[in-house]
Each structure stands twice: as structure tokens, then as C-alpha cells.
mmCIF file of C-alpha atoms in Angstrom:
data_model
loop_
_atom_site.group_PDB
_atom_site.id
_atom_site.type_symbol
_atom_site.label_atom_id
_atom_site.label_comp_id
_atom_site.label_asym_id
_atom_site.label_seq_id
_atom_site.Cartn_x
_atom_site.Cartn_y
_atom_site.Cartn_z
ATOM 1 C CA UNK C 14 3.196 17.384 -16.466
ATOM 2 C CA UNK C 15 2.596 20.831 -17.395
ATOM 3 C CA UNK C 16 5.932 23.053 -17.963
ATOM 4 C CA UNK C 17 8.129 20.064 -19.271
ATOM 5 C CA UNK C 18 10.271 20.514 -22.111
ATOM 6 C CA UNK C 19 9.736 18.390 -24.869
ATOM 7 C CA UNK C 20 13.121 16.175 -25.479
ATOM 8 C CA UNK C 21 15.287 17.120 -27.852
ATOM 9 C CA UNK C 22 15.731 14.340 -29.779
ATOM 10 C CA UNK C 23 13.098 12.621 -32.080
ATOM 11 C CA UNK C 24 10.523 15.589 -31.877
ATOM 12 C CA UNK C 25 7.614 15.400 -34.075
ATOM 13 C CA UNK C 26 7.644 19.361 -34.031
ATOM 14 C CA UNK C 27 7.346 20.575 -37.469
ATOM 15 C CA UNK C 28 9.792 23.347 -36.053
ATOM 16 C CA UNK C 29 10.923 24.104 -33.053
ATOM 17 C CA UNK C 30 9.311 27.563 -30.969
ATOM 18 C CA UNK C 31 11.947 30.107 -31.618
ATOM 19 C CA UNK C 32 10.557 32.430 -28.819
ATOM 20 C CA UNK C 33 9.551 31.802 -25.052
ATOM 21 C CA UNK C 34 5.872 32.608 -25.922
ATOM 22 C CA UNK C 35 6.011 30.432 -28.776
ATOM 23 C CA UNK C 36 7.354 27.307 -26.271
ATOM 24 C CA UNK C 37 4.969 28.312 -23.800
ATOM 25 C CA UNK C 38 1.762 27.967 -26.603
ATOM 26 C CA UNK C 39 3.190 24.585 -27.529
ATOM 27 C CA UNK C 40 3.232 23.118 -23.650
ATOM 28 C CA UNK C 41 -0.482 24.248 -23.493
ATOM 29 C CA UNK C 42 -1.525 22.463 -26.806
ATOM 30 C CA UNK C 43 0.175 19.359 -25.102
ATOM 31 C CA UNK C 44 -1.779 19.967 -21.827
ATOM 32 C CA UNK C 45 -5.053 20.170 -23.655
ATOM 33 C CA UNK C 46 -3.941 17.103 -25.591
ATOM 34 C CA UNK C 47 -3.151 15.286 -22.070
ATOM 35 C CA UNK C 48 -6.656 16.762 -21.158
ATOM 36 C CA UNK C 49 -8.656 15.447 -23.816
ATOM 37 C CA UNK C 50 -7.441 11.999 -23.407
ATOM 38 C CA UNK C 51 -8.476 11.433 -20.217
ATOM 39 C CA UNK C 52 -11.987 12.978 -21.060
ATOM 40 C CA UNK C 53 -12.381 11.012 -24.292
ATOM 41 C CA UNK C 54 -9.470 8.448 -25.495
ATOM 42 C CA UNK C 55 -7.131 8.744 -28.500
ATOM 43 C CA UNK C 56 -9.867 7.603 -30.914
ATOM 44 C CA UNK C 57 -12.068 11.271 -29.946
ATOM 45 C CA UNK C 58 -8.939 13.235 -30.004
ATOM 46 C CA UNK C 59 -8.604 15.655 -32.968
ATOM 47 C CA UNK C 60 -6.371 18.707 -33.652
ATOM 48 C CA UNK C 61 -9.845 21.046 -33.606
ATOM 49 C CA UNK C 62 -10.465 19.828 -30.025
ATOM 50 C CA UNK C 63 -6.674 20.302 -28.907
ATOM 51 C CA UNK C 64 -6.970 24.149 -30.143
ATOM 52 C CA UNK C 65 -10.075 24.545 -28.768
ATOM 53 C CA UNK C 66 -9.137 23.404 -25.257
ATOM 54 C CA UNK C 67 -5.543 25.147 -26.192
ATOM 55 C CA UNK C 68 -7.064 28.652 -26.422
ATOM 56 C CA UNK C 69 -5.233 28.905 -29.775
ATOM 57 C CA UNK C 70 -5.925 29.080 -33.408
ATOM 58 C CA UNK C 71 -6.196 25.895 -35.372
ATOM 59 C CA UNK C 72 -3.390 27.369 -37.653
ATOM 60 C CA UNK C 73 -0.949 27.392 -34.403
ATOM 61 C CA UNK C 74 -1.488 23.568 -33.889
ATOM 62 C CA UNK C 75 -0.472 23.053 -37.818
ATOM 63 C CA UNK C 76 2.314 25.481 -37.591
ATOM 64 C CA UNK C 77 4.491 23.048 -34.973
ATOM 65 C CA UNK C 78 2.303 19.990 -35.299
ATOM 66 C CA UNK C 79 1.238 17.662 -38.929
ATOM 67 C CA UNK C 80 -1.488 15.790 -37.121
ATOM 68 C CA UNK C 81 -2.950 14.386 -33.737
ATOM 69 C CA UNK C 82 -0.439 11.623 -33.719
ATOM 70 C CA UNK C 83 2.629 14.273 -33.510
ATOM 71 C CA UNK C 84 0.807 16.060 -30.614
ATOM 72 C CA UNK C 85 0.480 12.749 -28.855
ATOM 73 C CA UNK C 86 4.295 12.170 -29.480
ATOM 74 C CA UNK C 87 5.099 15.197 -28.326
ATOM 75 C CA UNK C 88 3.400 14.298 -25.313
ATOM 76 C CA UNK C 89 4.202 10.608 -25.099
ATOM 77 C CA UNK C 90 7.902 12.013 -25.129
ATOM 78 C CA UNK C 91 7.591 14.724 -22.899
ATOM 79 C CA UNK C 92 5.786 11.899 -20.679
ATOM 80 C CA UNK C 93 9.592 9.688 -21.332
ATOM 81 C CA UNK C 94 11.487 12.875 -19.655
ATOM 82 C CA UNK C 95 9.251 13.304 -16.655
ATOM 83 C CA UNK C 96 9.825 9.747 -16.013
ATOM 84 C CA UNK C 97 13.728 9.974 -16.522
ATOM 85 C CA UNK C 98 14.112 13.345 -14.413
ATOM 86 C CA UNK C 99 12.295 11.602 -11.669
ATOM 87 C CA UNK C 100 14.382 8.127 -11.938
ATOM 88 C CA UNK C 101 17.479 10.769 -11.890
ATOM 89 C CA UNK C 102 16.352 12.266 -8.269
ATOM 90 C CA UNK C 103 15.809 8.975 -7.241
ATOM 91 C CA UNK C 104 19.075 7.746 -8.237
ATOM 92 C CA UNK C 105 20.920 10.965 -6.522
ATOM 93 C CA UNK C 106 18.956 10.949 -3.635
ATOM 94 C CA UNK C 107 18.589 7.491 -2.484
ATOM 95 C CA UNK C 108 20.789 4.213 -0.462
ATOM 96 C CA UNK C 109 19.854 1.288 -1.161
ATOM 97 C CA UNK C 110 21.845 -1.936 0.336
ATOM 98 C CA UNK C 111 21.014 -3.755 -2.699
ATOM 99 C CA UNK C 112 20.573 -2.181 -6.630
ATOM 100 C CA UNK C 113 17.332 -3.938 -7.214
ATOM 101 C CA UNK C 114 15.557 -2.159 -4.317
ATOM 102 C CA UNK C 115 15.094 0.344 -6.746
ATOM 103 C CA UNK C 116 13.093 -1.613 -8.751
ATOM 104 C CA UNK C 117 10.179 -0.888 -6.227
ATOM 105 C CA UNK C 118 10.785 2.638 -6.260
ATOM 106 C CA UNK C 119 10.873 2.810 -10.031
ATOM 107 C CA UNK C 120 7.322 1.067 -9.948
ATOM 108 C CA UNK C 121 6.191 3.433 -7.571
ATOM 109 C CA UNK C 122 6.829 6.344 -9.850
ATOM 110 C CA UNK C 123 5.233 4.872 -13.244
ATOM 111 C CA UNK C 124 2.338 4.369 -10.755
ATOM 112 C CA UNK C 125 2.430 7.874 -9.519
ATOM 113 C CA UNK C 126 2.427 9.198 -12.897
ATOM 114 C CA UNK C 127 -0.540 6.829 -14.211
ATOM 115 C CA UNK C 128 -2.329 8.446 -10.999
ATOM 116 C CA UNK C 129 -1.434 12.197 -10.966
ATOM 117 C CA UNK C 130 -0.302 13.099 -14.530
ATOM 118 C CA UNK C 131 -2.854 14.307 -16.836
ATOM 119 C CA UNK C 132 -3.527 11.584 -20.087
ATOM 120 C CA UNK C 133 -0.948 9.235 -18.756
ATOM 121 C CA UNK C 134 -2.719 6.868 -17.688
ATOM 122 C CA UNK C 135 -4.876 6.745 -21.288
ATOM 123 C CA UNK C 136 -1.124 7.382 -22.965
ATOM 124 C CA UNK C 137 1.739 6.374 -20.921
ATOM 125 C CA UNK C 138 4.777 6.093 -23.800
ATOM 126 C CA UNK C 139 2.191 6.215 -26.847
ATOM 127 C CA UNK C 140 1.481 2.755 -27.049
ATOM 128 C CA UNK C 141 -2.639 3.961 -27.793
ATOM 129 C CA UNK C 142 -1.366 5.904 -30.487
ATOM 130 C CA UNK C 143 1.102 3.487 -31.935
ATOM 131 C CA UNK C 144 3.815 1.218 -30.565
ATOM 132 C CA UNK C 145 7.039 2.852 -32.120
ATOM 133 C CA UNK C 146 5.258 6.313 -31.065
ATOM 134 C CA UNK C 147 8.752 7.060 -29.480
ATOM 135 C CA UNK C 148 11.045 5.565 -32.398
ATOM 136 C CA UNK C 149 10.095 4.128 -35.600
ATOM 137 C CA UNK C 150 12.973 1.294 -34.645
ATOM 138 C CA UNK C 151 12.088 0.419 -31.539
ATOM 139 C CA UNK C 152 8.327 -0.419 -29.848
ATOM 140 C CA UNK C 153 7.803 2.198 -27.095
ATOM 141 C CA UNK C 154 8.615 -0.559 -24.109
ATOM 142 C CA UNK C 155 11.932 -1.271 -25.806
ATOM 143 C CA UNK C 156 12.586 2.508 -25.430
ATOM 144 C CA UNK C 157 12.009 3.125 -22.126
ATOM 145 C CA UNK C 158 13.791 -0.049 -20.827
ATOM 146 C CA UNK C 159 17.165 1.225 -22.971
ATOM 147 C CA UNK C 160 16.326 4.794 -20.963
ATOM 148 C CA UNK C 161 16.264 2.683 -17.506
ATOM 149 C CA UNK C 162 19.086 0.525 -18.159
ATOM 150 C CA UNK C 163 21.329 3.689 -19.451
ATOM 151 C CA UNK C 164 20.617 5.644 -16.473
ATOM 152 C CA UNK C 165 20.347 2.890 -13.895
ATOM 153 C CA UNK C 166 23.764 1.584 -15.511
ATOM 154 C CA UNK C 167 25.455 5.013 -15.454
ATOM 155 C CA UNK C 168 24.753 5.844 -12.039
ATOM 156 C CA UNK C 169 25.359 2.052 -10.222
ATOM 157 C CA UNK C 170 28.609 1.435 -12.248
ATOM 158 C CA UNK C 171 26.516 -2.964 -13.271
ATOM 159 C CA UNK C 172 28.374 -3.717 -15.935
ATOM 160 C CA UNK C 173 26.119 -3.370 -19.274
ATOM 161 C CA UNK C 174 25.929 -5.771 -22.242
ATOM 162 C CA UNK C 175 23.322 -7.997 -24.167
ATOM 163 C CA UNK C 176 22.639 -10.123 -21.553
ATOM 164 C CA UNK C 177 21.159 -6.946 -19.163
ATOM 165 C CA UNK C 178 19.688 -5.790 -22.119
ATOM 166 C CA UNK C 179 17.584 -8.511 -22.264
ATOM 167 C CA UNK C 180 16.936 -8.209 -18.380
ATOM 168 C CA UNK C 181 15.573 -5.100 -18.758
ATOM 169 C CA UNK C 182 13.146 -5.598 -21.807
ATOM 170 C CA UNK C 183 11.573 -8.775 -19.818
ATOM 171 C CA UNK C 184 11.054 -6.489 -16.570
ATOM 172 C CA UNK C 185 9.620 -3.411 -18.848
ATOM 173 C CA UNK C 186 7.326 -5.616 -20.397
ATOM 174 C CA UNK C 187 6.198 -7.646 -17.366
ATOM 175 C CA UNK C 188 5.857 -4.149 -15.127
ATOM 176 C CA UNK C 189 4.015 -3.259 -17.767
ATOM 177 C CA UNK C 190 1.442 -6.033 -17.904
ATOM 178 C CA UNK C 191 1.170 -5.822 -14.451
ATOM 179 C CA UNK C 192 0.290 -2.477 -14.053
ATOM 180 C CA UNK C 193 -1.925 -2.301 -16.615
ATOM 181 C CA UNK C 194 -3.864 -5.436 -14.964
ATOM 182 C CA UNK C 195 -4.052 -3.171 -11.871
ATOM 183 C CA UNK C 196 -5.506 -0.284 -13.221
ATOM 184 C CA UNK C 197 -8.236 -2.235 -14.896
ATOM 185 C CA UNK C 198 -8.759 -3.703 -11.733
ATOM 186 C CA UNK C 199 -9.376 -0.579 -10.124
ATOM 187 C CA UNK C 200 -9.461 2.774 -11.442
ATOM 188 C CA UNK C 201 -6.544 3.995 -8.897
ATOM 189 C CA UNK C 202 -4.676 0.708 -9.020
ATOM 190 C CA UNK C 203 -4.965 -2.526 -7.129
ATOM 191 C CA UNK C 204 -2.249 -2.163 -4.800
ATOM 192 C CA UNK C 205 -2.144 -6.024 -4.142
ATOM 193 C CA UNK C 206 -1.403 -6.476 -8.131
ATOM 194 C CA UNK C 207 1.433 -3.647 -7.675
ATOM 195 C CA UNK C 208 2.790 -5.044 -4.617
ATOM 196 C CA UNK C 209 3.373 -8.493 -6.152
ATOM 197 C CA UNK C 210 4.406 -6.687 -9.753
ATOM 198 C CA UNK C 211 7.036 -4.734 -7.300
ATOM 199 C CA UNK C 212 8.413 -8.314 -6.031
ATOM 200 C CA UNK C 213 8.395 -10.246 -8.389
ATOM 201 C CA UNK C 214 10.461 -8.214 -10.886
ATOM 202 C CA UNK C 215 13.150 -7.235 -8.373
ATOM 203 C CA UNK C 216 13.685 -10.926 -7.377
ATOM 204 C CA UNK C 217 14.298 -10.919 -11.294
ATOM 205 C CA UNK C 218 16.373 -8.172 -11.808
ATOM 206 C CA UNK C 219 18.399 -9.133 -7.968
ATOM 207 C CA UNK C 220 20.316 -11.683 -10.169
ATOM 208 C CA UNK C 221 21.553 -9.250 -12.376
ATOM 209 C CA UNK C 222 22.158 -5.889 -10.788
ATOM 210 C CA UNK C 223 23.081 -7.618 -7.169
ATOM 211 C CA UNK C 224 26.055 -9.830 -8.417
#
């Protein structure tokens, strides 16, 4: 989503943009990225396309960025945040009776963002690119169910350990499937798929956030 900060930790920026210009040039080098993948796919994406469509020099891309793969980090991370800022509003806006009615609403956002955020649904958390895209010690999925548990954990006061660890890699991955079986279903998502991915993973996670 255009005008998200890339995270601070585990950039692939070769430096960080010392100036607001300089931050600015680097958010529209991701947005052309994010462009170009939905046009074309990770295999036509290049650094010469991504300043092209960037309006910038070729020499500005290699001054913050080694190679394609760091721009699509960069944006697979970036991607991680928007996700985890909207999780947050969720968390601070919402009631629920029971914890794992969020599960639905968590689902409904990763399906918002394959629909409305540009080379998400080609990228989502880099997997394309390369399944530790987001850490070279964990796979991408492992990632983002560690982010989920941490701020799901933090905010509901479930008490954390191995055994919700586990709970939360098997939803991540199964979500995942799922969603990706609706969107090659239909190009906007079968919502029948997404309904059934939606109950079927918070009867899962019921037994372990509802006790």
C-alpha cells in the first residue's frame, strides 16, 4: 500500500534514505515493483523495469537495492506491516464474545489485501520470490503466524507456549491453502472456499484461544 514504511528490522536496503525525498523515491520504486507484478509475475520483473515505471535512474534502484529480490523483500515486508497495523485496529477496535471470532476477521483482511493491494495477490509475504523472503530462518508462513500469535497473544492476555505455537503454524498454513484455492478459483475469490476456510480454522483455533 503506497506510503508504508518499510519495517525496521530485516531490511534488504543497502542503506537506509537519510532524507524525506530519499524515503519518498524508495516507496515509489516499491509501488512500481507492486505494479509490475501484477502486470507480469516475478519471473518478468527486473530492476530496469522497476526504474522505468519508478521515474528514477537505474543508479537510484542500486544505490538502496542489490537486486530484484531485495525490492521484492522490501515489499513483501512492507506487505507484513500493512497486515500487522490492520490486525492492530482490529484488535483495538473490536468485541468479540469469543477470541477465535477473530479468526474470520483476520481472513477477511488477508483477503482484502489479495483484492485491493497492488502485487499482493502475485506476492503476498514473498513466497514467489523465495520462501524465507522474510527471514533466512524461518519460511515466510512461519513468520507471519509468530507476527499473529505475538500480537493476538499480547492483546487477549491466551497464555503463549509451544503448544499455540504449533496452533498457529497449522492455521497459517491451512488459511493459506485455502485462500490460494479461492483465488484460482476465481480471480476475486470464491467466497464459498473463504467462507468454509473462515470456519473451519476458527473451530480449530476455538480450542485454544477459547479455554
Amino acid at each position: 500500500m503506497a506510503g508504508t514504511s518499510t519495517p525496521e528490522t530485516g531490511t534488504p536496503l543497502r542503506r537506509r534514505p537519510a532524507q524525506r525525498r530519499s524515503a519518498e523515491r524508495v516507496q515509489r520504486m516499491l509501488d512500481a515493483c507492486a505494479e509490475l507484478l501484477d502486470e507480469g509475475g516475478y519471473d518478468a520483473l527486473s530492476t530496469t523495469r522497476i526504474a522505468q515505471r519508478a521515474n528514477v535512474a537505474i543508479g537510484s534502484v542500486y544505490q538502496f537495492f542489490p537486486d530484484k529480490r531485495a525490492v521484492a523483500q522490501a515489499l513483501a515486508l512492507r506487505n507484513l506491516e500493512d497486515f500487522g497495523i490492520r490486525i492492530g485496529e482490529l484488535l483495538s477496535g473490536s468485541r468479540f464474545e469469543r477470541w477465535s471470532q477473530l479468526v474470520g476477521n483476520v481472513i477477511d483482511i488477508f483477503v482484502d489485501m489479495h483484492r485491493t493491494v497492488p502485487g499482493f495477490r502475485v506476492l503476498r509475504f514473498g513466497d514467489v520470490a523465495d520462501l524465507n523472503l522474510l527471514d533466512e530462518q524461518a519460511d515466510n508462513n512461519a513468520v507471519v503466524a509468530g507476527r499473529l500469535r505475538e500480537l493476538i497473544v499480547t492483546t487477549t492476555g491466551v497464555a503463549d507456549g509451544p503448544e499455540l505455537e504449533r496452533a498457529f503454524a497449522i492455521a497459517v498454513e491451512t488459511g493459506d491453502a485455502l485462500i490460494k484455492m479461492a483465488f484460482r478459483r476465481e480471480v476475486d475469490g470464491d467466497d464459498s472456499v473463504i467462507t468454509e476456510a473462515k470456519a473451519l480454522i476458527e473451530d480449530y483455533l476455538s480450542r485454544y484461544l477459547d479455554r
